[in-house]
Structures are given as structure tokens and as C-alpha cells.
Coordinates of C-alpha atoms and ligand atoms in Angstrom, one line a residue:
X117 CA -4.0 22.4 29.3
X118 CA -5.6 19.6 32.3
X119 CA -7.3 16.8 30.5
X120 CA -9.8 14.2 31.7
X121 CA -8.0 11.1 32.4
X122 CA -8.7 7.4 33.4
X123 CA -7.2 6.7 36.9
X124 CA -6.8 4.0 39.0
X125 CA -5.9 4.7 42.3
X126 CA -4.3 2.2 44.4
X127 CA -4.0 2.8 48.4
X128 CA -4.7 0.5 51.6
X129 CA -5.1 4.1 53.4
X130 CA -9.2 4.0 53.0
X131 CA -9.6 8.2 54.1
X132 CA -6.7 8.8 51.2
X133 CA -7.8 7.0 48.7
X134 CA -11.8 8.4 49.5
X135 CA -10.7 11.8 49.4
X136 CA -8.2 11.7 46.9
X137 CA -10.7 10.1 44.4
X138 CA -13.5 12.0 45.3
X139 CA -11.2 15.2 44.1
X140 CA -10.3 14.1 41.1
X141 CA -13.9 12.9 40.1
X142 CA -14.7 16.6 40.7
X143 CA -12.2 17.4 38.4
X144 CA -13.9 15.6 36.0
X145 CA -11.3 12.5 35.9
X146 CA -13.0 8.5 35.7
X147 CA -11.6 7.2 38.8
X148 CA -11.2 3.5 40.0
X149 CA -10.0 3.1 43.7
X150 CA -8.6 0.0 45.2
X151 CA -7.1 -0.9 48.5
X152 CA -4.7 -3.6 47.2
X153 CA -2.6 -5.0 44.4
X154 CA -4.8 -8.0 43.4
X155 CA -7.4 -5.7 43.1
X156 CA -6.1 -3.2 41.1
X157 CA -4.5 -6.5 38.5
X158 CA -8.5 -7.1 38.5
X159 CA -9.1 -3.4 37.0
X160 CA -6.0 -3.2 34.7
X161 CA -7.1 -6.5 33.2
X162 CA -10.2 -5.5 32.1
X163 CA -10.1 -1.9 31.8
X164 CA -7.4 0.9 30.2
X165 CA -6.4 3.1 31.9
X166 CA -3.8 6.3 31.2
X167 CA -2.3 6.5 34.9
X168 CA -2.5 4.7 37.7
X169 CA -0.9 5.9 41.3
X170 CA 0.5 3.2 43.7
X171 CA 1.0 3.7 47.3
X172 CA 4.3 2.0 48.0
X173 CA 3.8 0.5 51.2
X174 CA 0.4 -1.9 51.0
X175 CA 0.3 -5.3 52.9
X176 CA 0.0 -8.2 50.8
X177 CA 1.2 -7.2 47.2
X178 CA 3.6 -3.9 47.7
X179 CA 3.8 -1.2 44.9
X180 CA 6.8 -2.7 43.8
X181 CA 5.6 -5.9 43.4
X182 CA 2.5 -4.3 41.2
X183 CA 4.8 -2.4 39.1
X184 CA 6.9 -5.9 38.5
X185 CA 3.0 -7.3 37.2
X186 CA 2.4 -3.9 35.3
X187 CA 5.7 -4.7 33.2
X188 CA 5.2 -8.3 33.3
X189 CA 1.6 -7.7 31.8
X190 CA 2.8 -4.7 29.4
X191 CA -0.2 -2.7 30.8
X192 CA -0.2 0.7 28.6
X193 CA -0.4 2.7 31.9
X194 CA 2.1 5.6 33.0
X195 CA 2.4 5.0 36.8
X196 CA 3.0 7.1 39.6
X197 CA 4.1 6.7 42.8
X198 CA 3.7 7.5 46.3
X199 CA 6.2 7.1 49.1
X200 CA 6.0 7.2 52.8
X201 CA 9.2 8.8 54.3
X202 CA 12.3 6.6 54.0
X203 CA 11.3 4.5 51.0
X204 CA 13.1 6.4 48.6
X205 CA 15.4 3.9 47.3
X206 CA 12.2 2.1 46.4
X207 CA 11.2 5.0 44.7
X208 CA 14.4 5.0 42.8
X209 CA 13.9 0.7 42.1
X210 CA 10.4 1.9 40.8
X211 CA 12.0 4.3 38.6
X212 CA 14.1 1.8 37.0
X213 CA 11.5 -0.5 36.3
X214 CA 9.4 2.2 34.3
X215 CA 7.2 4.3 36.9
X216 CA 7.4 7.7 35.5
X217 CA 6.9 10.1 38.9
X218 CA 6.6 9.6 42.4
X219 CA 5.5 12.2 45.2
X220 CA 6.6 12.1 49.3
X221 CA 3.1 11.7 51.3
X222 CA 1.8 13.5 52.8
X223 CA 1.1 15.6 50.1
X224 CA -1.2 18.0 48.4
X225 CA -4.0 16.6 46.3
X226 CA -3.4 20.3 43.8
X227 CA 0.2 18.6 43.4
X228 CA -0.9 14.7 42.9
X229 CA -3.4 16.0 40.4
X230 CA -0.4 18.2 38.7
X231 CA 2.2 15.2 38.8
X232 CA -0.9 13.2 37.3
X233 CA -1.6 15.3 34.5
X234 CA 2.1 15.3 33.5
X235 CA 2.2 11.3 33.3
X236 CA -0.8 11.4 31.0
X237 CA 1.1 13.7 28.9
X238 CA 3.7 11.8 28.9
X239 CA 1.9 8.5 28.0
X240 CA 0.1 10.0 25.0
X241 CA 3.8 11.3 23.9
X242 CA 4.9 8.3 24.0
X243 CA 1.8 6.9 21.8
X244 CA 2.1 9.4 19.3
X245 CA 5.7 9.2 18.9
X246 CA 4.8 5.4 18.6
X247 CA 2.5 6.2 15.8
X248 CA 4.2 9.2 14.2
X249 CA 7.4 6.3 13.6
X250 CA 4.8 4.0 12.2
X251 CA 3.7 6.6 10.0
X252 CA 7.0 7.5 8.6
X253 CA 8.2 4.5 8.0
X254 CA 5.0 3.1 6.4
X255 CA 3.7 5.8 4.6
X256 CA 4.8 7.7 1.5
X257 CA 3.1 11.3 0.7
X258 CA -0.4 11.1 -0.6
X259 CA -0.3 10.7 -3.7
X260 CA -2.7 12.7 -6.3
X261 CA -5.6 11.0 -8.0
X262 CA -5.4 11.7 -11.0
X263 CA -7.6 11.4 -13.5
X264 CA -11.1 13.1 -15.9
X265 CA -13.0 10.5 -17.3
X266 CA -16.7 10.2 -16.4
X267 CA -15.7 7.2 -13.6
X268 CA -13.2 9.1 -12.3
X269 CA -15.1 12.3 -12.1
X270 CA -17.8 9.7 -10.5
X271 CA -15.5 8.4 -8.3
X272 CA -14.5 11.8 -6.9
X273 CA -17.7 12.8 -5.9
X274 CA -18.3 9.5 -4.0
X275 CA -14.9 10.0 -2.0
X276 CA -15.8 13.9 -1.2
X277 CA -19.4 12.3 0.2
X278 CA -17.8 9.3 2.1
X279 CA -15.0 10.4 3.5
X280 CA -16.5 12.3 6.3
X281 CA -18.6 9.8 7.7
X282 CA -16.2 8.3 9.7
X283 CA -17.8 4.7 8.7
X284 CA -16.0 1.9 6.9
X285 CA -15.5 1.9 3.1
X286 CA -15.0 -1.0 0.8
X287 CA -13.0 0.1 -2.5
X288 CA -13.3 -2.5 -5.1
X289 CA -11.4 -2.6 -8.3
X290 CA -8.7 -5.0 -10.1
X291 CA -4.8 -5.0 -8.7
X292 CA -2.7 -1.8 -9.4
X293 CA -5.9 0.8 -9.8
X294 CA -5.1 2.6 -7.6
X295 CA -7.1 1.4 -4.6
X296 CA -4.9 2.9 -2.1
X297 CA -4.5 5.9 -3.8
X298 CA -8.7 6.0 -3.5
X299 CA -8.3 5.0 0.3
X300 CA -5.7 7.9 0.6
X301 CA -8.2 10.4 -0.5
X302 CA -10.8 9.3 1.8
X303 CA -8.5 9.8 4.5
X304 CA -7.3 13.6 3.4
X305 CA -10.5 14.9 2.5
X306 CA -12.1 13.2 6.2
X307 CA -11.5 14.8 9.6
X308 CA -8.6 12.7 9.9
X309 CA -6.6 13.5 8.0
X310 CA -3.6 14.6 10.3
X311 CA -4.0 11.6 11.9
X312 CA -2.4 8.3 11.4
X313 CA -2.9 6.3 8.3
X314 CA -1.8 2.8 8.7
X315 CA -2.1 0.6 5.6
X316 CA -1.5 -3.3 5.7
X317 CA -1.8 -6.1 2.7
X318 CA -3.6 -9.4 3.9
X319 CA -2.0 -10.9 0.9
X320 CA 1.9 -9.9 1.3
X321 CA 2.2 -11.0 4.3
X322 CA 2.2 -14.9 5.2
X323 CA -0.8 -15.8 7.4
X324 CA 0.9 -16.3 10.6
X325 CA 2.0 -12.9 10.2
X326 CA -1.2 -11.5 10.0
X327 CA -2.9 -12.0 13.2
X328 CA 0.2 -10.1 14.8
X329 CA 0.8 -7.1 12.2
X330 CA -2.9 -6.3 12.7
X331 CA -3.9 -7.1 16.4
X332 CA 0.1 -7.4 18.2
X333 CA 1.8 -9.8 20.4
X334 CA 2.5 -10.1 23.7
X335 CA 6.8 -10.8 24.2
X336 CA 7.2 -15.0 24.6
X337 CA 3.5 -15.8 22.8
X338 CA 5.4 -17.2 20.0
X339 CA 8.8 -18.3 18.9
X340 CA 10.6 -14.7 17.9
X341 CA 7.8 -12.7 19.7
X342 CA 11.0 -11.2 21.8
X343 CA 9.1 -8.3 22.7
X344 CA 5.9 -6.5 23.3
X345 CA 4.3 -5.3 19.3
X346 CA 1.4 -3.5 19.7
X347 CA -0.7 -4.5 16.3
X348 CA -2.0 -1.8 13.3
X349 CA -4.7 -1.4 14.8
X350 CA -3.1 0.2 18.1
X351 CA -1.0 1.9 15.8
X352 CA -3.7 3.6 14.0
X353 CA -5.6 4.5 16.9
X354 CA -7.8 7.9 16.5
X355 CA -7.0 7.9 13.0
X356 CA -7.5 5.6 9.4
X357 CA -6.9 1.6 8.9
X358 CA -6.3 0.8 5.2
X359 CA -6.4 -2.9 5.0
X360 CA -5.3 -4.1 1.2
X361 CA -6.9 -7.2 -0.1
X362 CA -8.8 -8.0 3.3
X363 CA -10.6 -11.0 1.0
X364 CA -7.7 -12.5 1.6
X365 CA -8.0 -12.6 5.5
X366 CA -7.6 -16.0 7.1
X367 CA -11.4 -17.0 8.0
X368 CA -9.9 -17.6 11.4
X369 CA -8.9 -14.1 11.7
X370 CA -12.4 -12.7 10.4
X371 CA -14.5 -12.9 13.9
X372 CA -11.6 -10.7 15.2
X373 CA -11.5 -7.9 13.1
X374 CA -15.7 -8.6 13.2
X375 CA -15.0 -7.7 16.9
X376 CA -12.9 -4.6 16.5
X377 CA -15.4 -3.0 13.9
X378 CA -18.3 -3.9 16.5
X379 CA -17.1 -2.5 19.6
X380 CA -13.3 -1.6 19.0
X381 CA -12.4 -4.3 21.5
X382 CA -9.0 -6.2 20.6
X383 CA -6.3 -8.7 22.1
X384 CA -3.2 -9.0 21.6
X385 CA -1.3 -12.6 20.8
X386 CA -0.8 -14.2 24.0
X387 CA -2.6 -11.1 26.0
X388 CA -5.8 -12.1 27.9
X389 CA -6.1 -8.1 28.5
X390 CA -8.8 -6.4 26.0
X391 CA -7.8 -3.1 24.5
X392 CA -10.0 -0.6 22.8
X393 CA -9.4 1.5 20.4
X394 CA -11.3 4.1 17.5
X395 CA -10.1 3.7 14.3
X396 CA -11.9 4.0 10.7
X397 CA -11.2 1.1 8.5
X398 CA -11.1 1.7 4.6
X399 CA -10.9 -1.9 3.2
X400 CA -10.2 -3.0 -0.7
X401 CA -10.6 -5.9 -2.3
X402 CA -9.7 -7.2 -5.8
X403 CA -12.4 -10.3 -5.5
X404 CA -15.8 -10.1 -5.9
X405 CA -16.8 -10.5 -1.8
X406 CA -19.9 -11.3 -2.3
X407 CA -18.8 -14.3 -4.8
X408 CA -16.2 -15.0 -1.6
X409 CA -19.7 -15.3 1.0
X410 CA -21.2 -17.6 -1.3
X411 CA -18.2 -19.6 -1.4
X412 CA -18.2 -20.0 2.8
X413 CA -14.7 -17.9 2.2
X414 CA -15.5 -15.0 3.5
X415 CA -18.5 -14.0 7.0
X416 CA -21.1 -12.4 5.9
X417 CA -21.2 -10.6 8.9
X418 CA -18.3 -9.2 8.5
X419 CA -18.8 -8.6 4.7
X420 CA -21.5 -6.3 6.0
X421 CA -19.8 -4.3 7.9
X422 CA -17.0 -3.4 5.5
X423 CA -19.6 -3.1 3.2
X424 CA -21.2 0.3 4.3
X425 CA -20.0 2.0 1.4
X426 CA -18.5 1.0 -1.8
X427 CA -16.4 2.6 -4.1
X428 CA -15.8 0.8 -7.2
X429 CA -12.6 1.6 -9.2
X430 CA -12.7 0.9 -13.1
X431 CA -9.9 -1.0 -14.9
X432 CA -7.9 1.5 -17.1
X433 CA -8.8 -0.4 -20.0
X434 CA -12.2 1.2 -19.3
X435 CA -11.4 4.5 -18.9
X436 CA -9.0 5.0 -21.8
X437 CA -9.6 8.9 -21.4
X438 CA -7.5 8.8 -18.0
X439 CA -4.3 7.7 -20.3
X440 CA -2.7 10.6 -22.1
X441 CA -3.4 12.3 -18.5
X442 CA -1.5 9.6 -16.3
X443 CA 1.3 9.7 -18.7
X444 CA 1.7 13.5 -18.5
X445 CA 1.5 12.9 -14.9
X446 CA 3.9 10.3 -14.4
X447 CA 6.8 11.1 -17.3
X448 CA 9.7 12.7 -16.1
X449 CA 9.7 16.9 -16.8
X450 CA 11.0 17.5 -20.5
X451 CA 10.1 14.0 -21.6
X452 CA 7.3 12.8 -24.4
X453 CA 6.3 9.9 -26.4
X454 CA 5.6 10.0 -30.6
X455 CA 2.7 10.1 -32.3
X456 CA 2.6 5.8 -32.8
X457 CA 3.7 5.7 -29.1
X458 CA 0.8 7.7 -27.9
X459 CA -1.4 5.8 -29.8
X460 CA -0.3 2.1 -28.8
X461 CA -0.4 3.4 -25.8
X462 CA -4.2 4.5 -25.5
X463 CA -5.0 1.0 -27.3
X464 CA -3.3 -1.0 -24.9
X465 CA -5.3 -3.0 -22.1
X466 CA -3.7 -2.8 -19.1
X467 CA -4.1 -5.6 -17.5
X468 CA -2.0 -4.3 -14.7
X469 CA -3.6 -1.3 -14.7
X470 CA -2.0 1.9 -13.7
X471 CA 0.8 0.3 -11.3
X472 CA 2.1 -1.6 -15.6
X473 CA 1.4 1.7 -16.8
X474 CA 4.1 3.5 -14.7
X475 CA 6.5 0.5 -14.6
X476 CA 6.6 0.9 -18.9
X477 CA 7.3 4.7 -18.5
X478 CA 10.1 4.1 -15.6
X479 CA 11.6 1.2 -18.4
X480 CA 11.1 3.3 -21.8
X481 CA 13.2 6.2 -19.8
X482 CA 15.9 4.5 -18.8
X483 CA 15.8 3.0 -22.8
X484 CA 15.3 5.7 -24.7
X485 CA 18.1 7.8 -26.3
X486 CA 17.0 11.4 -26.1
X487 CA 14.1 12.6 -24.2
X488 CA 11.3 11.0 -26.8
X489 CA 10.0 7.6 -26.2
X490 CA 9.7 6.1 -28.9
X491 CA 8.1 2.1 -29.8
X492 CA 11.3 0.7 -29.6
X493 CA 11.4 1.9 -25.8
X494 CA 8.5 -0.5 -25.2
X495 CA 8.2 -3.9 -23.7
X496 CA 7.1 -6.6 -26.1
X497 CA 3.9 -7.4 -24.9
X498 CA 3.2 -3.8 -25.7
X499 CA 4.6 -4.2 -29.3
X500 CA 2.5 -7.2 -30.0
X501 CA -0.5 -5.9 -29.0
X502 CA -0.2 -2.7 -31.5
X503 CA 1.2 -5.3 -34.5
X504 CA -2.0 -6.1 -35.9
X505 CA 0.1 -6.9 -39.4
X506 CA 1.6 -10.1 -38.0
X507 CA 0.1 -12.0 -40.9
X508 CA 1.4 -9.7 -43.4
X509 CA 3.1 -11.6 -46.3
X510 CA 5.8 -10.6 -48.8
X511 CA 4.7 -9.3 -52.3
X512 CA 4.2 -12.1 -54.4
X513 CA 8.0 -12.2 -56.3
X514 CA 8.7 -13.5 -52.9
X515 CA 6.7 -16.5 -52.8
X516 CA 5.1 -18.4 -49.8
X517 CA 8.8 -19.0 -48.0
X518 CA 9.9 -16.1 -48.2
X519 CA 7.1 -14.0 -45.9
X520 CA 7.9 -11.8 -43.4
X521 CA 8.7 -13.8 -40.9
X522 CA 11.2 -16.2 -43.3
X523 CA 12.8 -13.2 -44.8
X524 CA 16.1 -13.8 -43.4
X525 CA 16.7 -17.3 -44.9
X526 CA 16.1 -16.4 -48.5
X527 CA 18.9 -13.8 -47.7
X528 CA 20.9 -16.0 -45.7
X529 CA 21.2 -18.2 -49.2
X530 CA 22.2 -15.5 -51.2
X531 CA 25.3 -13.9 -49.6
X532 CA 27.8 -11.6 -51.3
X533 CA 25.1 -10.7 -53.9
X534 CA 25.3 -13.9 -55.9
X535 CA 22.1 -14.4 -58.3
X536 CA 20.0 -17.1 -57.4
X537 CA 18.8 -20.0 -59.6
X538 CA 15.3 -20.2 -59.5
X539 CA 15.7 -24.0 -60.6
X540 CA 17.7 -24.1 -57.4
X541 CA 14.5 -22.4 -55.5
X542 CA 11.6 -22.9 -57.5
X543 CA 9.7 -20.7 -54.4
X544 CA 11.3 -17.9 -56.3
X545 CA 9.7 -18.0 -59.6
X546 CA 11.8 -16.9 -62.5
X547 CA 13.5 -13.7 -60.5
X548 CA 17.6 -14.0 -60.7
X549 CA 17.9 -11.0 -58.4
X550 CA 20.9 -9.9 -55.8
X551 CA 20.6 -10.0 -52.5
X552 CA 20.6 -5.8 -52.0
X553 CA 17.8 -6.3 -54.7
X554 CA 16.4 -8.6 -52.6
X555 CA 16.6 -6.6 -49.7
X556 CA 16.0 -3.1 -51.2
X557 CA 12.7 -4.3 -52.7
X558 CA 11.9 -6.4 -49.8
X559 CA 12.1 -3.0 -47.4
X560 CA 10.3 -0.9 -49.5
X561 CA 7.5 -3.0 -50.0
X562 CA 7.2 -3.3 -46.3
X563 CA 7.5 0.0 -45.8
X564 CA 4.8 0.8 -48.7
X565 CA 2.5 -1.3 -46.9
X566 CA 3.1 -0.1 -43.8
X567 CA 2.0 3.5 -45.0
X568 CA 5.4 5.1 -45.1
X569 CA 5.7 4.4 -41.0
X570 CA 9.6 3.4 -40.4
X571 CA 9.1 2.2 -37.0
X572 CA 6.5 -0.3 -37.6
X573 CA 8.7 -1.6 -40.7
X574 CA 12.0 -1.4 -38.8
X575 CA 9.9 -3.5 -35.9
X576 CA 8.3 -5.9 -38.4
X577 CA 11.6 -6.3 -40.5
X578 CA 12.9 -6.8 -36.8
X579 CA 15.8 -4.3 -37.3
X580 CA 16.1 -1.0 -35.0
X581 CA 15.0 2.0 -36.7
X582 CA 18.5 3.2 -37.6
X583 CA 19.3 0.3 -39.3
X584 CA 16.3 1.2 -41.9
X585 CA 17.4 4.7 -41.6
X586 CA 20.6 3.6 -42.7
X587 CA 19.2 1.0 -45.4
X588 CA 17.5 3.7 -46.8
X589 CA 20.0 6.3 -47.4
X590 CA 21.7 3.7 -48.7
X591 CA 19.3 2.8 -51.0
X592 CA 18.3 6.2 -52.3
X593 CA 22.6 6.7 -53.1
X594 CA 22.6 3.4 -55.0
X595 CA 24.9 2.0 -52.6
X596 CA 25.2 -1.8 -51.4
X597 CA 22.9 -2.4 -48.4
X598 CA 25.5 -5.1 -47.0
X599 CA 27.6 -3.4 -45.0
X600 CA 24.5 -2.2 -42.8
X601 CA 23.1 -5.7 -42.4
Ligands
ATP928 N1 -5.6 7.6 -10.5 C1 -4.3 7.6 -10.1 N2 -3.6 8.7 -10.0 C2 -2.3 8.7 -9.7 N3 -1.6 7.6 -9.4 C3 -2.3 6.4 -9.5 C4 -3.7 6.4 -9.8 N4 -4.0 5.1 -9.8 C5 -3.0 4.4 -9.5 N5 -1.9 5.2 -9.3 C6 -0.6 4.7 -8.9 O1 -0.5 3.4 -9.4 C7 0.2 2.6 -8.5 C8 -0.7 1.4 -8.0 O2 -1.8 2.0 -7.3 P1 -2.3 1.3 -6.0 O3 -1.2 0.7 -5.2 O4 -3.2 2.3 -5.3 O5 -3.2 0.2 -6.6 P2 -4.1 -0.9 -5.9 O6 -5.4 -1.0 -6.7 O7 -4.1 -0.7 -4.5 O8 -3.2 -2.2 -6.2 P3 -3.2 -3.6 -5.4 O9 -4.6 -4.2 -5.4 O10 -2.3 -4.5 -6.2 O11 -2.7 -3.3 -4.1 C9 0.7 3.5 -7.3 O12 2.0 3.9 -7.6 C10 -0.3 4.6 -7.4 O13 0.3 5.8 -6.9

């Protein structure tokens, strides 16, 4: 299928060049004619341009010579070339350096426009293919969002009424929300959604690297710039930018992603060549921005036009009801949690959000012995925050030292069931007990108070649960609890 393309045609031959361009404008091409090399540099500097066909023979700067400048410059232009008779070997030289085509004059303008359309094929081949590997290596598959409290039901009708609008959104929320899962669901629910989705993090990459991750380099505008990059914002041409924590752009950076969102106009490090491009930016932000304005961190320019519309993504903490859903989402087929586990579980406040929610599943699997997960399976901070019976003492027969948490030196002093003078430990009272009578009445009144529940007094007697499982056969046979501890 013929496409309109950008050309720039190069030819001293004035009747050529005049008729030649004249043909393709009636094809409906944008052509820009010149009758030398310096001139056409002039064009390519300022304009892009998807082919360009050189006449080989020109005085002053020869085709060759403008290819040399084309590579040189790392124009994104597929060339063309045209030969006189007897310059094929420069035909072959211009093949080397990178010219895609050439075509014998004199020859027919059907067949220039043919051999024209295939280079701009070829060019945008190239450009997907360059985006397509972006893509892959960048990007995993969207993931779902998942989720049915009231914000999240909110939130979903916001995303299905932004995301085809095509105009930047700003998703707000705290770290490991699931911003980018948000910004993902913009993208597949817009017109564009087979086409790239480039994501960057202003704040995991150091600042130098910024600039040239999001705008590229040109090869020798910086120590290790050993080749042509084009930036993300190439990359994502046509399609979706996602940049991650953008309050964390350097405010020297700022004016120059102002300028892309304005007019799509970029540069590339080192490149005094402007490039355009069409991409939708989707930006998040885990600081307040407008906090970051006041504070002179952050344009307010530019917060304005990231700012078009928000999306604001509750912590999990506030949205409790999207809990027991994430963890059915996110624990492996076959897998479940008990009752106390459940329930810690809903109480806890996330502080990392959904991203600490997964990471305590992917631990308490690997932990847990069959298939349940079980308290023991969590992380401490997890533990902690369900202990509300920290202060919990011993029944009184134990006295002051020997609370919960001193338990194990009253027992330490009484090894191998030896009585113990209460004269000797006065914070005993008057009991002359054993240790396993000790111990015995110890676990059962923690377990009493506890309501029966063995994993909170196998945690709280810091023992694993089938220890006290143990203990407690034991106990109910009359047998010495020793051996287990
Ligand atoms: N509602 C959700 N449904 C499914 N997965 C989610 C949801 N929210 C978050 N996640 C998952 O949690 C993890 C963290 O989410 P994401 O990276 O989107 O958070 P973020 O807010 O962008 O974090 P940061 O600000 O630190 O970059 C990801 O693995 C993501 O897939």
C-alpha cells in the first residue's frame, strides 16, 4: 500500500529535480528540493525526513560526500541514490556506507517513486523493530488490576473515561500501589494500546543517566556515549510514555520534557538536529507536586501540563476490602492462609503497599510446610503488629520476674526438676514447684489467656507451634515436658 512520505530531493539537474518533485507532490508526497549538498544539510538539520534521494554526481559536495554527513550526523533518513552511467562502484561505496537503493538515470519517475516507497518501508521497519526490542525487553504483560473496593471501583471508571483522550495523566499514590499497573490500564483500554509502552523511573536511574534514557545521545557527546541511542521518547513514538516518579526529575531536565509535551520537539545529547515525535505521556508521582511547586522543586508549567488529569491511587491500608482479593490473586493455585493469618493480614498496614503485600506471600511460600500459610510463615514486623498482648504478664504464682518475657530464666534456674527455695527467690512466693510444673502451668495459663489459640501462645512463649503441640501431648499423658524443651 503507497504512503505519503517526507522527501528531500537532492539534484544540481534543475529540469529533474522540477519535474521529479512536481510528480511526487501530485502523489501527495511533502517534497523539499535542493540543487546541492550544503543545502540539503540545511533541510535535514531542521526538518525529518523518511527518504531523501541524492544525485551522485553534484559539484561542490558529491552524493558521497552527503551520505558521509548523513552518517556523520545520524540523520534518521533511508537514502536513495541516483547514478549516471559508470558510477556504479560509487553506488556500491554508497551502499556500504548505509544508502538503501540506488536507480541508473535516466530513469522513470513510476520507478523512482516505487524504489522510494520501498525505502520508506524499510525505514519504518527498521523503527518498529527498534521499538518492538524496546518493548520486549522492557515490558512484562499487562498486568490485571485487581481489585472491588469503592476506590478501586472509582478508580476504574476514571481510567475507562481518561484513557481515550490521548492527553497526559498524572497518577498519584504512595510507592508500590500499583501506579504502573494504573498507567498500564490507561494504555490498554486507549487507542494505543498495540502500540509501544515505554516506562522509565526518574528515581532509579542516577541523574546523568536521565537526560539520555529519556531524550538519547548522539555517539562521542559524552565519555561511553560510543554510539548513536535514540532516547524513550523516540522509542515510544506513536504510542504511550510512562515516566515513574517524574517529581524526581532534575529541574534542569524539566524545560525539556516542558518542550516535548508542548510541541513534541526533542534533541538528542550532543545533537543540534530537532526531532519530533507523538507520544502520550502518563506520569506518577509519589510526592505531593503541588507541595514540590511551592518548594521552587518542581515548574509549574510543567506541573500543568502533566496535570490534565489525575488519578489518585489509595494506600491499601485504606482499602482493606481489596486484601482477601489480592491474596487470592497473588497465592500460588492450591495454596491458603488460616483463619489468624487472614485476619493479621487484613489488619496489617502496608506501608509498602501492594508490591510488601506480594513479597510476604512469595516469602510465607517458600516457608511454609504444606500448602497453608500459617503465622509462623510471616515476617516479624507482621507478627508484631497482630501481638497486641505484648504486655501480658504471668499469673500471679509467677511473680513480677517471671513475666512472659523473663520466663526462660526462672526455668533456666531450675534444671532437672529440682524444687526451688522460695527463700532462695523470694519473687516466687511460697511455691516449691518443678520445673515441668513450672512449665506445664506456665503454658496453659498462656494458652488460657490466649483463648485456646496455640499459634499465638507458641509465638508468645516464642516456641514453634510443634513444640506446644508436643508440650501438650505431653502434658495431657503426664509425661516430663523436658525432653521437648
Ligand atoms: N491493584 C493491583 N492489582 C494487581 N497487581 C497490583 C495492584 N497494585 C499493585 N500491584 C502489583 O504490585 C506491584 C507494585 O505495583 P507498581 O509497580 O505498579 O507500584 P507503583 O505504585 O508504581 O510503585 P513505585 O511508586 O514504587 O514505582 C507490582 O507487581 C504490581 O503488579
Amino acid at each position: 500500500m503507497s504512503q505519503t512520505i517526507k522527501l528531500l530531493l537532492v539534484d544540481d539537474e534543475d529540469d529533474y529535480r522540477r519535474s521529479c518533485g512536481k510528480f511526487m507532490e501530485r502523489l501527495g508526497h511533502t517534497v523539499r528540493s535542493s540543487a546541492s549538498g550544503a543545502e540539503a544539510m540545511t533541510f535535514l538539520d531542521r526538518e525529518d525526513f523518511d527518504v531523501a534521494v541524492f544525485d551522485i554526481d553534484m559539484p561542490g559536495m558529491n552524493g558521497l560526500e552527503l551520505m558521509q554527513r548523513v552518517q556523520e550526523e545520524a540523520f534518521d533518513v533511508e537514502v536513495v541514490f541516483l547514478t549516471g552511467k559508470g558510477t556504479i562502484e560509487a553506488c556500491v561505496q554508497a551502499m556500504q556506507m548505509g544508502a538503501c537503493d540506488f536507480l541508473t538515470k535516466p530513469c522513470s519517475l513510476v520507478d523512482l517513486e516505487h524504489r522510494v516507497q520501498l525505502a520508506s518501508q524499510r525505514g519504518k521497519l527498521k523503527k518498529e523493530n527498534q521499538q518492538l526490542k524496546a518493548i520486549v525487553t522492557r515490558n512484562r504483560p499487562a498486568p490485571k488490576l485487581v481489585g472491588n473496593s469503592v476506590a478501586m471501583k472509582d478508580l476504574s471508571r476514571m481510567i475507562s473515561k481518561v484513557a481515550p483522550t490521548r492527553k497526559p495523566v498524572l497518577i498519584e499514590g504512595e510507592s508500590g500501589t500499583g501506579k504502573e499497573v494504573v498507567a498500564r490500564s490507561v494504555q490498554q483500554q486507549s487507542d494505543l494500546s498495540d502500540r509501544p509502552f515505554v516506562t522509565i523511573n526518574c528515581a532509579a536511574l542516577p541523574q546523568q543517566l536521565v537526560e539520555s534514557e529519556l531524550f538519547g545521545h548522539q555517539k562521542g557527546s559524552f565519555t561511553g556515549a560510543t554510539a548513536d541511542k535514540p532516547g524513550l521518547f523516540e522509542v515510544a513514538d506513536g504510542g504511550t510514555l510512562f515516566i515513574d516518579e517524574v517529581g524526581e526529575l532534575p529541574p534542569e531536565l524539566q524545560p525539556k520534557l516542558l518542550r516535548v509535551l508542548e510541541d513534541g520537539s526533542l534533541r538528542r545529547i550532543g545533537c543540534h538536529r530537532e526531532r519530533k515525535v507523538k507520544v502520550r505521556l502518563i506520569a506518577a508521582t509519589n510526592r505531593d507536586l503541588t507541595e514540590e511547586v511551592k518548594a521552587g522543586r518542581f515548574r509549574e508549567d510543567l506541573f500543568y501540563r502533566i496535570n490534565v488529569l489525575t488519578l489518585n491511587l489509595p494506600p491499601l491500608r485504606e482499602r482493606k476490602g481489596d486484601i482477601e482479593l489480592l491474596l487470592q490473586h497473588f497465592l500460588p493455585r492450591g495454596w491458603s492462609l488460616d483463619d489468624e493469618t487472614l485476619e493479621t493480614m487484613v489488619h496489617y498496614h502496608w506501608p509498602g503497599n501492594v508490591r510488601q503485600l506480594i513479597n510476604v506471600i512469595e516469602r510465607a511460600t517458600i516457608l511454609a510446610d504444606q500448602q497453608v500459610i500459617t503465622m509462623d510463615d510471616l515476617p516479624r514486623e507482621l507478627v508484631h503488629a497482630n501481638d497486641s498482648l505484648s504486655s501480658m504478664r504471668l499469673p500471679p504464682e509467677f511473680s513480677e520476674s517471671s513475666h512472659l518475657n523473663g520466663e526462660s530464666v526462672a526455668i533456666d534456674h531450675c534444671e532437672n526438676g529440682t524444687s526451688i527455695d522460695a527463700e532462695q527467690d523470694p519473687a516466687l512466693g511460697d511455691s516449691n514447684l518443678k520445673v515441668d510444673d513450672l512449665v506445664k502451668a506456665h503454658v496453659l495459663k498462656v494458652l488460657e489467656q490466649l483463648g485456646g489459640n496455640k499459634a499465638k501462645t507458641a509465638r508468645h512463649l516464642g516456641i514453634h507451634r510443634r513444640k506446644l503441640y508436643r508440650l501438650l501431648e505431653r502434658f495431657e499423658q503426664n509425661l516430663p515436658s523436658e525432653e521437648v524443651l
